[in-house]
Amino acid sequence: MKLTPIILTAVLFTPFALRAQQPADTTKPAPVSVSVPVDFSGVIYANFQYRGEAGPNKSTNKFDLERAYLTFRMGAGDRASIRITADVFQQATPPNDVFYRGWVIRAKYAYLQYDYLKSAGWNGVVRGGLLHNVVIDHVETFWPRWISQSPIERSGAFSSSDAGISTLLTLPNKFGEFYATIVNGPGYTSRETDRFKDYAARLSITPLSGSDIKILKAFTLTGWTYVGAVGSQFAGGGPGQIGPIGVSMPRTRSGVFVGVRDPRLSAGFDWATRKDARETGLNTVASPRVEIDSTGRLIAGFVTAKPFQLLNSQSTFPLGLVGRWDRFKPNTATAGYINTVIGGLTWDLNKKTALSLEYQEQTPHDGAVIAVAKTYFLHLVANF
């Protein structure tokens, strides 16, 4: 009986021992390990802000990690690749902030790209997923997004990213690019809310790309258009209503942008127009639905400069100046408009990290409905 455990152990392990003594099968190929490189990068926006306007917000101040973008790029087979950018931001939208007021993660960009055209002059790609909208990221190559949203995005024209498909065609000799999209419309912060799609296109030309003057090489002329639509709030009908409203309402935008871009000097001018519709009434016999269209207009200009580097091309002194002025008129049929003014100093800590100390003011005029905001900022951006 005492030999039983020994015998049982021998019976269980004998097959493994015999297999270990057998010669290895050299006819089978060794498993191949394939690694796909992942390109990871990111950027952090942070600030300290102090409110200066009269009223309940006077002297309000806070440290704010505005957001962080974490970007992953990797190949997905021949001529294909993917990009995923995670947006880490603070939850501040009611009623979500009632449950949790901390930092959350959502997708900003998440798309598959296929390079359908590769040549010495022309290059073309098609993308599908959460992708760049028609013009906002283009303007952000001239204006520092870490200080404030670009004029078009800040005025609420449309989101910087949306779900859909797009194509980007690069012209020969760095002469410019053509970009077109078909997207849902609500933007990357919302699911699709109706059956209508938004169509947009942008053409950017750099006519002086062959110039010997460095600042003029990136001089850019851009025209863009965005033809969108939104569904009625009465699309589904309901008790007491006259019936469902299946027609769309306009949500169109178009504009031009002119800019120059150089590490020493970057400047831009924006002009844009927009048409929006809203509904009044309850879609009943007593209170019929009425569609009211309005046309808005945006004019904006900005400049960032490194004055010491402009005066001396050999200088590396990191002090910079930044200035911007926006005028947004929500409805050209009324007198009201909103002015935005930004002015301050920037300082490059190194090639990837910078600080800015600036004043930002947003003021309504002639009956425009928006709160006055006068804020002093210390901004930080760090790329990695």
mmCIF file of C-alpha atoms in Angstrom:
data_model
loop_
_atom_site.group_PDB
_atom_site.id
_atom_site.type_symbol
_atom_site.label_atom_id
_atom_site.label_comp_id
_atom_site.label_asym_id
_atom_site.label_seq_id
_atom_site.Cartn_x
_atom_site.Cartn_y
_atom_site.Cartn_z
ATOM 1 C CA MET A 1 0.000 0.000 0.000
ATOM 2 C CA LYS A 2 2.889 2.335 0.648
ATOM 3 C CA LEU A 3 4.043 1.866 -2.960
ATOM 4 C CA THR A 4 0.724 3.055 -4.426
ATOM 5 C CA PRO A 5 1.624 6.804 -4.656
ATOM 6 C CA ILE A 6 4.953 5.957 -6.286
ATOM 7 C CA ILE A 7 3.318 3.655 -8.849
ATOM 8 C CA LEU A 8 0.586 6.234 -9.620
ATOM 9 C CA THR A 9 3.182 8.969 -10.159
ATOM 10 C CA ALA A 10 5.184 6.733 -12.502
ATOM 11 C CA VAL A 11 2.075 5.903 -14.558
ATOM 12 C CA LEU A 12 1.120 9.604 -14.968
ATOM 13 C CA PHE A 13 4.545 10.917 -15.973
ATOM 14 C CA THR A 14 5.908 8.020 -18.077
ATOM 15 C CA PRO A 15 4.286 9.243 -21.361
ATOM 16 C CA PHE A 16 5.821 12.705 -20.915
ATOM 17 C CA ALA A 17 9.233 11.212 -20.152
ATOM 18 C CA LEU A 18 9.099 8.983 -23.242
ATOM 19 C CA ARG A 19 8.057 11.922 -25.460
ATOM 20 C CA ALA A 20 10.929 14.017 -24.148
ATOM 21 C CA GLN A 21 13.351 11.264 -25.226
ATOM 22 C CA GLN A 22 12.030 11.253 -28.831
ATOM 23 C CA PRO A 23 14.077 13.246 -31.388
ATOM 24 C CA ALA A 24 12.645 16.601 -32.407
ATOM 25 C CA ASP A 25 10.667 16.745 -35.683
ATOM 26 C CA THR A 26 12.824 18.933 -37.887
ATOM 27 C CA THR A 27 10.391 18.759 -40.824
ATOM 28 C CA LYS A 28 7.957 21.261 -39.260
ATOM 29 C CA PRO A 29 8.871 24.944 -39.693
ATOM 30 C CA ALA A 30 9.511 26.894 -36.543
ATOM 31 C CA PRO A 31 6.739 29.348 -35.625
ATOM 32 C CA VAL A 32 7.351 32.828 -37.002
ATOM 33 C CA SER A 33 6.885 35.768 -34.661
ATOM 34 C CA VAL A 34 5.637 38.893 -36.458
ATOM 35 C CA SER A 35 5.701 42.230 -34.672
ATOM 36 C CA VAL A 36 3.792 45.265 -35.925
ATOM 37 C CA PRO A 37 5.427 48.569 -34.919
ATOM 38 C CA VAL A 38 3.190 51.020 -33.069
ATOM 39 C CA ASP A 39 3.855 54.751 -33.296
ATOM 40 C CA PHE A 40 2.744 56.404 -30.053
ATOM 41 C CA SER A 41 2.643 60.163 -29.467
ATOM 42 C CA GLY A 42 0.637 62.655 -27.489
ATOM 43 C CA VAL A 43 0.112 66.184 -26.262
ATOM 44 C CA ILE A 44 -0.988 67.669 -22.939
ATOM 45 C CA TYR A 45 -2.836 70.982 -22.524
ATOM 46 C CA ALA A 46 -2.914 72.526 -19.060
ATOM 47 C CA ASN A 47 -3.515 76.001 -17.644
ATOM 48 C CA PHE A 48 -4.047 78.200 -14.643
ATOM 49 C CA GLN A 49 -6.848 80.721 -15.100
ATOM 50 C CA TYR A 50 -8.091 83.738 -13.191
ATOM 51 C CA ARG A 51 -11.433 85.391 -13.968
ATOM 52 C CA GLY A 52 -11.429 89.179 -13.999
ATOM 53 C CA GLU A 53 -14.950 90.272 -15.007
ATOM 54 C CA ALA A 54 -17.349 91.856 -12.521
ATOM 55 C CA GLY A 55 -20.053 89.671 -11.026
ATOM 56 C CA PRO A 56 -20.252 86.266 -9.344
ATOM 57 C CA ASN A 57 -17.271 84.876 -11.289
ATOM 58 C CA LYS A 58 -14.874 87.653 -10.302
ATOM 59 C CA SER A 59 -11.579 86.319 -8.884
ATOM 60 C CA THR A 60 -12.586 82.718 -9.623
ATOM 61 C CA ASN A 61 -9.406 80.745 -10.338
ATOM 62 C CA LYS A 62 -8.308 77.162 -10.869
ATOM 63 C CA PHE A 63 -5.615 74.842 -12.146
ATOM 64 C CA ASP A 64 -6.992 72.896 -15.090
ATOM 65 C CA LEU A 65 -5.714 69.896 -16.990
ATOM 66 C CA GLU A 66 -7.665 70.892 -20.064
ATOM 67 C CA ARG A 67 -7.077 67.669 -21.961
ATOM 68 C CA ALA A 68 -4.539 65.170 -23.222
ATOM 69 C CA TYR A 69 -4.509 63.538 -26.649
ATOM 70 C CA LEU A 70 -2.934 60.072 -26.888
ATOM 71 C CA THR A 71 -2.359 58.906 -30.475
ATOM 72 C CA PHE A 72 -1.572 55.396 -31.698
ATOM 73 C CA ARG A 73 -0.658 54.663 -35.326
ATOM 74 C CA MET A 74 0.146 51.289 -36.839
ATOM 75 C CA GLY A 75 0.058 49.431 -40.137
ATOM 76 C CA ALA A 76 -2.929 47.315 -41.165
ATOM 77 C CA GLY A 77 -1.546 45.501 -44.200
ATOM 78 C CA ASP A 78 -0.358 46.699 -47.583
ATOM 79 C CA ARG A 79 -1.132 50.415 -48.098
ATOM 80 C CA ALA A 80 -3.430 50.423 -45.054
ATOM 81 C CA SER A 81 -2.977 51.899 -41.589
ATOM 82 C CA ILE A 82 -5.024 52.894 -38.583
ATOM 83 C CA ARG A 83 -5.005 55.868 -36.264
ATOM 84 C CA ILE A 84 -6.666 56.068 -32.857
ATOM 85 C CA THR A 85 -6.518 59.266 -30.801
ATOM 86 C CA ALA A 86 -7.905 59.118 -27.274
ATOM 87 C CA ASP A 87 -9.208 62.377 -25.828
ATOM 88 C CA VAL A 88 -8.671 62.574 -22.058
ATOM 89 C CA PHE A 89 -10.821 65.448 -20.763
ATOM 90 C CA GLN A 90 -12.669 66.629 -17.694
ATOM 91 C CA GLN A 91 -16.375 65.825 -17.577
ATOM 92 C CA ALA A 92 -18.163 69.170 -17.415
ATOM 93 C CA THR A 93 -21.367 68.586 -19.414
ATOM 94 C CA PRO A 94 -24.641 68.420 -17.455
ATOM 95 C CA PRO A 95 -26.112 66.059 -16.414
ATOM 96 C CA ASN A 96 -23.070 63.765 -16.767
ATOM 97 C CA ASP A 97 -20.998 65.896 -14.397
ATOM 98 C CA VAL A 98 -23.537 65.317 -11.625
ATOM 99 C CA PHE A 99 -22.481 61.671 -11.452
ATOM 100 C CA TYR A 100 -18.744 62.174 -12.095
ATOM 101 C CA ARG A 101 -16.749 65.386 -12.385
ATOM 102 C CA GLY A 102 -13.342 63.873 -13.007
ATOM 103 C CA TRP A 103 -11.420 62.990 -16.150
ATOM 104 C CA VAL A 104 -12.765 60.521 -18.700
ATOM 105 C CA ILE A 105 -11.559 59.076 -22.019
ATOM 106 C CA ARG A 106 -13.318 59.110 -25.371
ATOM 107 C CA ALA A 107 -12.247 58.616 -28.988
ATOM 108 C CA LYS A 108 -11.430 61.779 -30.950
ATOM 109 C CA TYR A 109 -10.064 60.110 -34.085
ATOM 110 C CA ALA A 110 -10.386 56.414 -34.912
ATOM 111 C CA TYR A 111 -10.127 55.512 -38.567
ATOM 112 C CA LEU A 112 -8.728 53.128 -41.148
ATOM 113 C CA GLN A 113 -6.713 54.751 -43.946
ATOM 114 C CA TYR A 114 -5.999 53.232 -47.339
ATOM 115 C CA ASP A 115 -3.432 54.813 -49.667
ATOM 116 C CA TYR A 116 -5.063 54.371 -53.065
ATOM 117 C CA LEU A 117 -2.632 56.608 -54.953
ATOM 118 C CA LYS A 118 1.131 56.804 -54.567
ATOM 119 C CA SER A 119 3.263 58.519 -57.171
ATOM 120 C CA ALA A 120 6.119 60.982 -57.509
ATOM 121 C CA GLY A 121 3.641 63.869 -57.628
ATOM 122 C CA TRP A 122 0.133 62.832 -56.636
ATOM 123 C CA ASN A 123 -0.863 61.060 -53.431
ATOM 124 C CA GLY A 124 -4.353 60.060 -52.345
ATOM 125 C CA VAL A 125 -5.852 58.370 -49.295
ATOM 126 C CA VAL A 126 -9.345 57.372 -48.217
ATOM 127 C CA ARG A 127 -10.389 57.157 -44.565
ATOM 128 C CA GLY A 128 -13.327 55.680 -42.710
ATOM 129 C CA GLY A 129 -14.293 56.114 -39.050
ATOM 130 C CA LEU A 130 -13.991 59.068 -36.704
ATOM 131 C CA LEU A 131 -12.028 61.525 -38.819
ATOM 132 C CA HIS A 132 -11.028 65.180 -39.209
ATOM 133 C CA ASN A 133 -13.764 67.562 -40.224
ATOM 134 C CA VAL A 134 -13.255 69.732 -43.263
ATOM 135 C CA VAL A 135 -11.188 72.750 -42.127
ATOM 136 C CA ILE A 136 -10.627 73.070 -38.365
ATOM 137 C CA ASP A 137 -7.447 70.983 -38.155
ATOM 138 C CA HIS A 138 -6.126 72.809 -41.239
ATOM 139 C CA VAL A 139 -6.442 76.194 -39.503
ATOM 140 C CA GLU A 140 -4.807 74.712 -36.381
ATOM 141 C CA THR A 141 -1.582 74.246 -38.352
ATOM 142 C CA PHE A 142 -1.392 78.072 -38.363
ATOM 143 C CA TRP A 143 -2.979 78.887 -34.980
ATOM 144 C CA PRO A 144 -1.843 77.355 -31.610
ATOM 145 C CA ARG A 145 -4.805 75.227 -30.497
ATOM 146 C CA TRP A 146 -3.380 74.947 -26.962
ATOM 147 C CA ILE A 147 -4.131 78.651 -26.366
ATOM 148 C CA SER A 148 -7.713 78.571 -27.677
ATOM 149 C CA GLN A 149 -9.920 76.827 -30.202
ATOM 150 C CA SER A 150 -9.646 78.150 -33.753
ATOM 151 C CA PRO A 151 -12.186 80.867 -34.688
ATOM 152 C CA ILE A 152 -14.407 78.502 -36.691
ATOM 153 C CA GLU A 153 -14.647 75.908 -33.921
ATOM 154 C CA ARG A 154 -15.035 78.500 -31.162
ATOM 155 C CA SER A 155 -18.004 80.068 -32.987
ATOM 156 C CA GLY A 156 -19.771 76.681 -32.976
ATOM 157 C CA ALA A 157 -19.784 76.053 -36.731
ATOM 158 C CA PHE A 158 -19.259 72.305 -36.336
ATOM 159 C CA SER A 159 -17.185 69.786 -34.412
ATOM 160 C CA SER A 160 -13.532 69.199 -35.260
ATOM 161 C CA SER A 161 -14.163 65.459 -35.765
ATOM 162 C CA ASP A 162 -17.094 63.348 -36.946
ATOM 163 C CA ALA A 163 -17.974 59.828 -38.061
ATOM 164 C CA GLY A 164 -17.956 59.149 -41.783
ATOM 165 C CA ILE A 165 -15.667 58.755 -44.794
ATOM 166 C CA SER A 166 -13.184 61.136 -46.395
ATOM 167 C CA THR A 167 -10.533 61.451 -49.064
ATOM 168 C CA LEU A 168 -7.354 63.532 -49.097
ATOM 169 C CA LEU A 169 -5.581 64.250 -52.379
ATOM 170 C CA THR A 170 -2.138 65.880 -52.237
ATOM 171 C CA LEU A 171 -1.174 67.950 -55.279
ATOM 172 C CA PRO A 172 2.263 67.711 -56.952
ATOM 173 C CA ASN A 173 5.209 69.954 -56.040
ATOM 174 C CA LYS A 174 3.684 70.799 -52.638
ATOM 175 C CA PHE A 175 1.127 72.938 -54.474
ATOM 176 C CA GLY A 176 -1.680 72.137 -52.044
ATOM 177 C CA GLU A 177 -4.326 69.553 -51.234
ATOM 178 C CA PHE A 178 -7.991 68.663 -51.702
ATOM 179 C CA TYR A 179 -10.015 67.183 -48.833
ATOM 180 C CA ALA A 180 -13.650 66.005 -48.896
ATOM 181 C CA THR A 181 -15.882 64.335 -46.288
ATOM 182 C CA ILE A 182 -19.300 62.752 -45.835
ATOM 183 C CA VAL A 183 -20.144 62.639 -42.114
ATOM 184 C CA ASN A 184 -23.086 62.135 -39.775
ATOM 185 C CA GLY A 185 -23.173 65.743 -38.578
ATOM 186 C CA PRO A 186 -23.519 65.794 -34.755
ATOM 187 C CA GLY A 187 -19.751 65.448 -34.213
ATOM 188 C CA TYR A 188 -17.593 62.941 -32.359
ATOM 189 C CA THR A 189 -19.231 63.665 -28.987
ATOM 190 C CA SER A 190 -22.611 62.277 -30.082
ATOM 191 C CA ARG A 191 -24.075 59.331 -31.944
ATOM 192 C CA GLU A 192 -26.016 59.932 -35.152
ATOM 193 C CA THR A 193 -29.307 61.690 -34.348
ATOM 194 C CA ASP A 194 -31.121 61.749 -37.717
ATOM 195 C CA ARG A 195 -30.993 60.252 -41.215
ATOM 196 C CA PHE A 196 -29.343 63.246 -42.878
ATOM 197 C CA LYS A 197 -25.674 63.467 -43.799
ATOM 198 C CA ASP A 198 -23.321 66.455 -44.109
ATOM 199 C CA TYR A 199 -21.098 66.942 -47.166
ATOM 200 C CA ALA A 200 -17.973 69.104 -47.127
ATOM 201 C CA ALA A 201 -14.935 69.913 -49.256
ATOM 202 C CA ARG A 202 -11.795 72.044 -48.957
ATOM 203 C CA LEU A 203 -9.214 73.133 -51.498
ATOM 204 C CA SER A 204 -5.946 74.597 -50.194
ATOM 205 C CA ILE A 205 -3.399 76.067 -52.594
ATOM 206 C CA THR A 206 0.189 77.087 -51.808
ATOM 207 C CA PRO A 207 1.047 79.115 -54.944
ATOM 208 C CA LEU A 208 4.481 80.196 -53.663
ATOM 209 C CA SER A 209 5.706 76.763 -52.585
ATOM 210 C CA GLY A 210 8.711 77.145 -54.894
ATOM 211 C CA SER A 211 9.755 80.522 -53.476
ATOM 212 C CA ASP A 212 13.232 81.037 -52.042
ATOM 213 C CA ILE A 213 11.728 83.084 -49.191
ATOM 214 C CA LYS A 214 11.003 80.605 -46.406
ATOM 215 C CA ILE A 215 8.034 82.434 -44.881
ATOM 216 C CA LEU A 216 6.270 82.679 -48.256
ATOM 217 C CA LYS A 217 6.713 78.984 -49.124
ATOM 218 C CA ALA A 218 3.781 78.074 -46.855
ATOM 219 C CA PHE A 219 1.521 80.974 -47.932
ATOM 220 C CA THR A 220 -1.873 79.268 -48.293
ATOM 221 C CA LEU A 221 -5.177 80.157 -49.942
ATOM 222 C CA THR A 222 -8.096 78.014 -48.799
ATOM 223 C CA GLY A 223 -11.722 77.804 -49.816
ATOM 224 C CA TRP A 224 -14.147 75.422 -48.155
ATOM 225 C CA THR A 225 -17.831 74.561 -48.007
ATOM 226 C CA TYR A 226 -20.004 72.459 -45.702
ATOM 227 C CA VAL A 227 -23.519 71.490 -46.831
ATOM 228 C CA GLY A 228 -25.391 69.914 -43.942
ATOM 229 C CA ALA A 229 -28.875 69.286 -42.662
ATOM 230 C CA VAL A 230 -30.573 68.437 -39.390
ATOM 231 C CA GLY A 231 -33.832 66.661 -38.731
ATOM 232 C CA SER A 232 -36.882 68.175 -37.118
ATOM 233 C CA GLN A 233 -37.527 67.730 -33.420
ATOM 234 C CA PHE A 234 -40.982 66.524 -34.539
ATOM 235 C CA ALA A 235 -39.628 63.826 -36.878
ATOM 236 C CA GLY A 236 -41.339 61.095 -34.875
ATOM 237 C CA GLY A 237 -44.642 62.901 -34.410
ATOM 238 C CA GLY A 238 -46.525 62.288 -31.174
ATOM 239 C CA PRO A 239 -49.851 62.596 -29.403
ATOM 240 C CA GLY A 240 -51.716 65.758 -30.376
ATOM 241 C CA GLN A 241 -49.293 66.678 -33.175
ATOM 242 C CA ILE A 242 -50.341 67.324 -36.749
ATOM 243 C CA GLY A 243 -48.018 64.543 -37.906
ATOM 244 C CA PRO A 244 -44.348 63.600 -38.253
ATOM 245 C CA ILE A 245 -42.061 66.137 -39.949
ATOM 246 C CA GLY A 246 -39.721 64.301 -42.272
ATOM 247 C CA VAL A 247 -38.060 67.233 -44.028
ATOM 248 C CA SER A 248 -34.593 68.510 -43.157
ATOM 249 C CA MET A 249 -33.505 71.952 -42.040
ATOM 250 C CA PRO A 250 -30.360 73.668 -43.370
ATOM 251 C CA ARG A 251 -27.028 73.610 -41.568
ATOM 252 C CA THR A 252 -24.614 74.991 -44.139
ATOM 253 C CA ARG A 253 -21.301 76.815 -43.812
ATOM 254 C CA SER A 254 -18.629 78.100 -46.185
ATOM 255 C CA GLY A 255 -15.603 80.311 -45.968
ATOM 256 C CA VAL A 256 -12.135 81.330 -47.035
ATOM 257 C CA PHE A 257 -8.878 81.296 -45.118
ATOM 258 C CA VAL A 258 -5.572 82.965 -45.960
ATOM 259 C CA GLY A 259 -2.461 82.211 -43.935
ATOM 260 C CA VAL A 260 1.305 82.037 -43.708
ATOM 261 C CA ARG A 261 3.166 79.572 -41.494
ATOM 262 C CA ASP A 262 6.746 79.606 -40.235
ATOM 263 C CA PRO A 263 8.356 78.950 -36.823
ATOM 264 C CA ARG A 264 9.167 82.682 -36.667
ATOM 265 C CA LEU A 265 5.838 84.043 -37.945
ATOM 266 C CA SER A 266 2.388 82.580 -38.389
ATOM 267 C CA ALA A 267 -0.688 84.595 -39.338
ATOM 268 C CA GLY A 268 -4.155 83.968 -40.687
ATOM 269 C CA PHE A 269 -7.393 85.614 -41.749
ATOM 270 C CA ASP A 270 -10.777 83.867 -41.574
ATOM 271 C CA TRP A 271 -14.053 84.787 -43.223
ATOM 272 C CA ALA A 272 -17.010 82.434 -42.956
ATOM 273 C CA THR A 273 -20.758 82.473 -43.342
ATOM 274 C CA ARG A 274 -23.371 80.047 -42.063
ATOM 275 C CA LYS A 275 -27.080 79.290 -42.365
ATOM 276 C CA ASP A 276 -29.023 77.591 -39.589
ATOM 277 C CA ALA A 277 -32.660 76.819 -38.909
ATOM 278 C CA ARG A 278 -34.661 76.411 -35.744
ATOM 279 C CA GLU A 279 -38.284 75.548 -34.995
ATOM 280 C CA THR A 280 -40.955 77.273 -32.988
ATOM 281 C CA GLY A 281 -44.396 75.991 -32.044
ATOM 282 C CA LEU A 282 -45.573 72.581 -30.887
ATOM 283 C CA ASN A 283 -46.565 71.064 -34.256
ATOM 284 C CA THR A 284 -50.226 71.128 -33.268
ATOM 285 C CA VAL A 285 -53.283 72.819 -34.778
ATOM 286 C CA ALA A 286 -53.272 75.415 -32.011
ATOM 287 C CA SER A 287 -49.491 75.912 -32.151
ATOM 288 C CA PRO A 288 -48.220 74.978 -35.627
ATOM 289 C CA ARG A 289 -44.580 74.335 -36.375
ATOM 290 C CA VAL A 290 -42.713 77.262 -37.915
ATOM 291 C CA GLU A 291 -39.172 77.048 -39.334
ATOM 292 C CA ILE A 292 -37.016 80.131 -38.847
ATOM 293 C CA ASP A 293 -33.786 80.430 -40.813
ATOM 294 C CA SER A 294 -30.920 82.720 -39.878
ATOM 295 C CA THR A 295 -27.604 83.639 -41.468
ATOM 296 C CA GLY A 296 -24.456 84.250 -39.418
ATOM 297 C CA ARG A 297 -21.015 85.605 -40.235
ATOM 298 C CA LEU A 298 -17.519 85.276 -38.772
ATOM 299 C CA ILE A 299 -14.498 87.508 -39.363
ATOM 300 C CA ALA A 300 -11.237 86.731 -37.570
ATOM 301 C CA GLY A 301 -7.526 87.443 -37.753
ATOM 302 C CA PHE A 302 -4.545 86.251 -35.723
ATOM 303 C CA VAL A 303 -0.764 86.401 -35.583
ATOM 304 C CA THR A 304 1.987 84.664 -33.609
ATOM 305 C CA ALA A 305 5.573 85.867 -33.941
ATOM 306 C CA LYS A 306 9.063 85.390 -32.542
ATOM 307 C CA PRO A 307 10.350 88.997 -32.908
ATOM 308 C CA PHE A 308 13.994 88.313 -31.998
ATOM 309 C CA GLN A 309 14.195 85.445 -34.474
ATOM 310 C CA LEU A 310 12.584 87.596 -37.170
ATOM 311 C CA LEU A 311 15.199 90.321 -36.655
ATOM 312 C CA ASN A 312 18.081 87.856 -36.524
ATOM 313 C CA SER A 313 17.775 84.522 -38.323
ATOM 314 C CA GLN A 314 20.538 83.075 -36.106
ATOM 315 C CA SER A 315 18.735 83.949 -32.869
ATOM 316 C CA THR A 316 17.153 81.222 -30.755
ATOM 317 C CA PHE A 317 15.642 83.560 -28.140
ATOM 318 C CA PRO A 318 12.329 81.838 -27.330
ATOM 319 C CA LEU A 319 10.092 84.843 -26.537
ATOM 320 C CA GLY A 320 6.991 85.137 -28.713
ATOM 321 C CA LEU A 321 3.946 87.356 -29.173
ATOM 322 C CA VAL A 322 0.381 86.229 -29.832
ATOM 323 C CA GLY A 323 -2.663 88.267 -30.802
ATOM 324 C CA ARG A 324 -6.124 87.505 -32.164
ATOM 325 C CA TRP A 325 -9.456 89.206 -32.844
ATOM 326 C CA ASP A 326 -12.779 87.518 -33.747
ATOM 327 C CA ARG A 327 -16.138 89.054 -34.540
ATOM 328 C CA PHE A 328 -19.019 86.595 -34.741
ATOM 329 C CA LYS A 329 -22.488 87.762 -35.739
ATOM 330 C CA PRO A 330 -24.984 84.937 -35.052
ATOM 331 C CA ASN A 331 -27.721 86.541 -37.158
ATOM 332 C CA THR A 332 -27.042 89.188 -39.790
ATOM 333 C CA ALA A 333 -30.689 90.295 -39.576
ATOM 334 C CA THR A 334 -30.111 91.623 -36.051
ATOM 335 C CA ALA A 335 -27.559 94.024 -34.589
ATOM 336 C CA GLY A 336 -26.013 91.696 -32.005
ATOM 337 C CA TYR A 337 -22.450 90.402 -32.318
ATOM 338 C CA ILE A 338 -19.730 88.856 -30.132
ATOM 339 C CA ASN A 339 -16.115 90.002 -29.961
ATOM 340 C CA THR A 340 -13.222 87.793 -28.865
ATOM 341 C CA VAL A 341 -9.810 89.290 -28.098
ATOM 342 C CA ILE A 342 -6.661 87.309 -27.206
ATOM 343 C CA GLY A 343 -3.263 88.826 -26.497
ATOM 344 C CA GLY A 344 -0.129 87.766 -24.659
ATOM 345 C CA LEU A 345 3.380 86.326 -24.603
ATOM 346 C CA THR A 346 4.745 82.852 -25.319
ATOM 347 C CA TRP A 347 7.974 81.207 -24.184
ATOM 348 C CA ASP A 348 9.410 77.992 -25.632
ATOM 349 C CA LEU A 349 10.954 75.841 -22.918
ATOM 350 C CA ASN A 350 12.272 73.535 -25.649
ATOM 351 C CA LYS A 351 11.208 72.330 -29.094
ATOM 352 C CA LYS A 352 8.237 70.389 -27.699
ATOM 353 C CA THR A 353 7.128 72.348 -24.623
ATOM 354 C CA ALA A 354 5.933 75.940 -24.336
ATOM 355 C CA LEU A 355 4.211 78.386 -21.997
ATOM 356 C CA SER A 356 1.946 81.332 -22.700
ATOM 357 C CA LEU A 357 0.739 84.171 -20.511
ATOM 358 C CA GLU A 358 -2.253 85.837 -22.120
ATOM 359 C CA TYR A 359 -5.519 87.685 -21.613
ATOM 360 C CA GLN A 360 -8.722 86.465 -23.260
ATOM 361 C CA GLU A 361 -11.912 88.478 -23.450
ATOM 362 C CA GLN A 362 -15.318 87.564 -24.875
ATOM 363 C CA THR A 363 -17.925 90.335 -24.869
ATOM 364 C CA PRO A 364 -21.445 90.614 -26.349
ATOM 365 C CA HIS A 365 -22.608 93.787 -28.109
ATOM 366 C CA ASP A 366 -25.939 95.254 -29.238
ATOM 367 C CA GLY A 367 -28.111 92.622 -27.608
ATOM 368 C CA ALA A 368 -26.157 89.432 -28.309
ATOM 369 C CA VAL A 369 -26.974 86.816 -25.683
ATOM 370 C CA ILE A 370 -23.755 85.469 -24.156
ATOM 371 C CA ALA A 371 -21.989 85.912 -20.840
ATOM 372 C CA VAL A 372 -19.059 88.314 -20.538
ATOM 373 C CA ALA A 373 -15.778 86.484 -19.893
ATOM 374 C CA LYS A 374 -12.468 88.201 -19.066
ATOM 375 C CA THR A 375 -9.808 85.697 -18.115
ATOM 376 C CA TYR A 376 -6.061 85.717 -17.466
ATOM 377 C CA PHE A 377 -4.355 82.462 -18.490
ATOM 378 C CA LEU A 378 -1.049 80.736 -17.941
ATOM 379 C CA HIS A 379 -1.074 77.948 -20.530
ATOM 380 C CA LEU A 380 1.223 74.941 -20.893
ATOM 381 C CA VAL A 381 1.576 72.589 -23.855
ATOM 382 C CA ALA A 382 3.818 69.521 -23.865
ATOM 383 C CA ASN A 383 4.269 67.233 -26.879
ATOM 384 C CA PHE A 384 5.729 63.765 -26.509
#
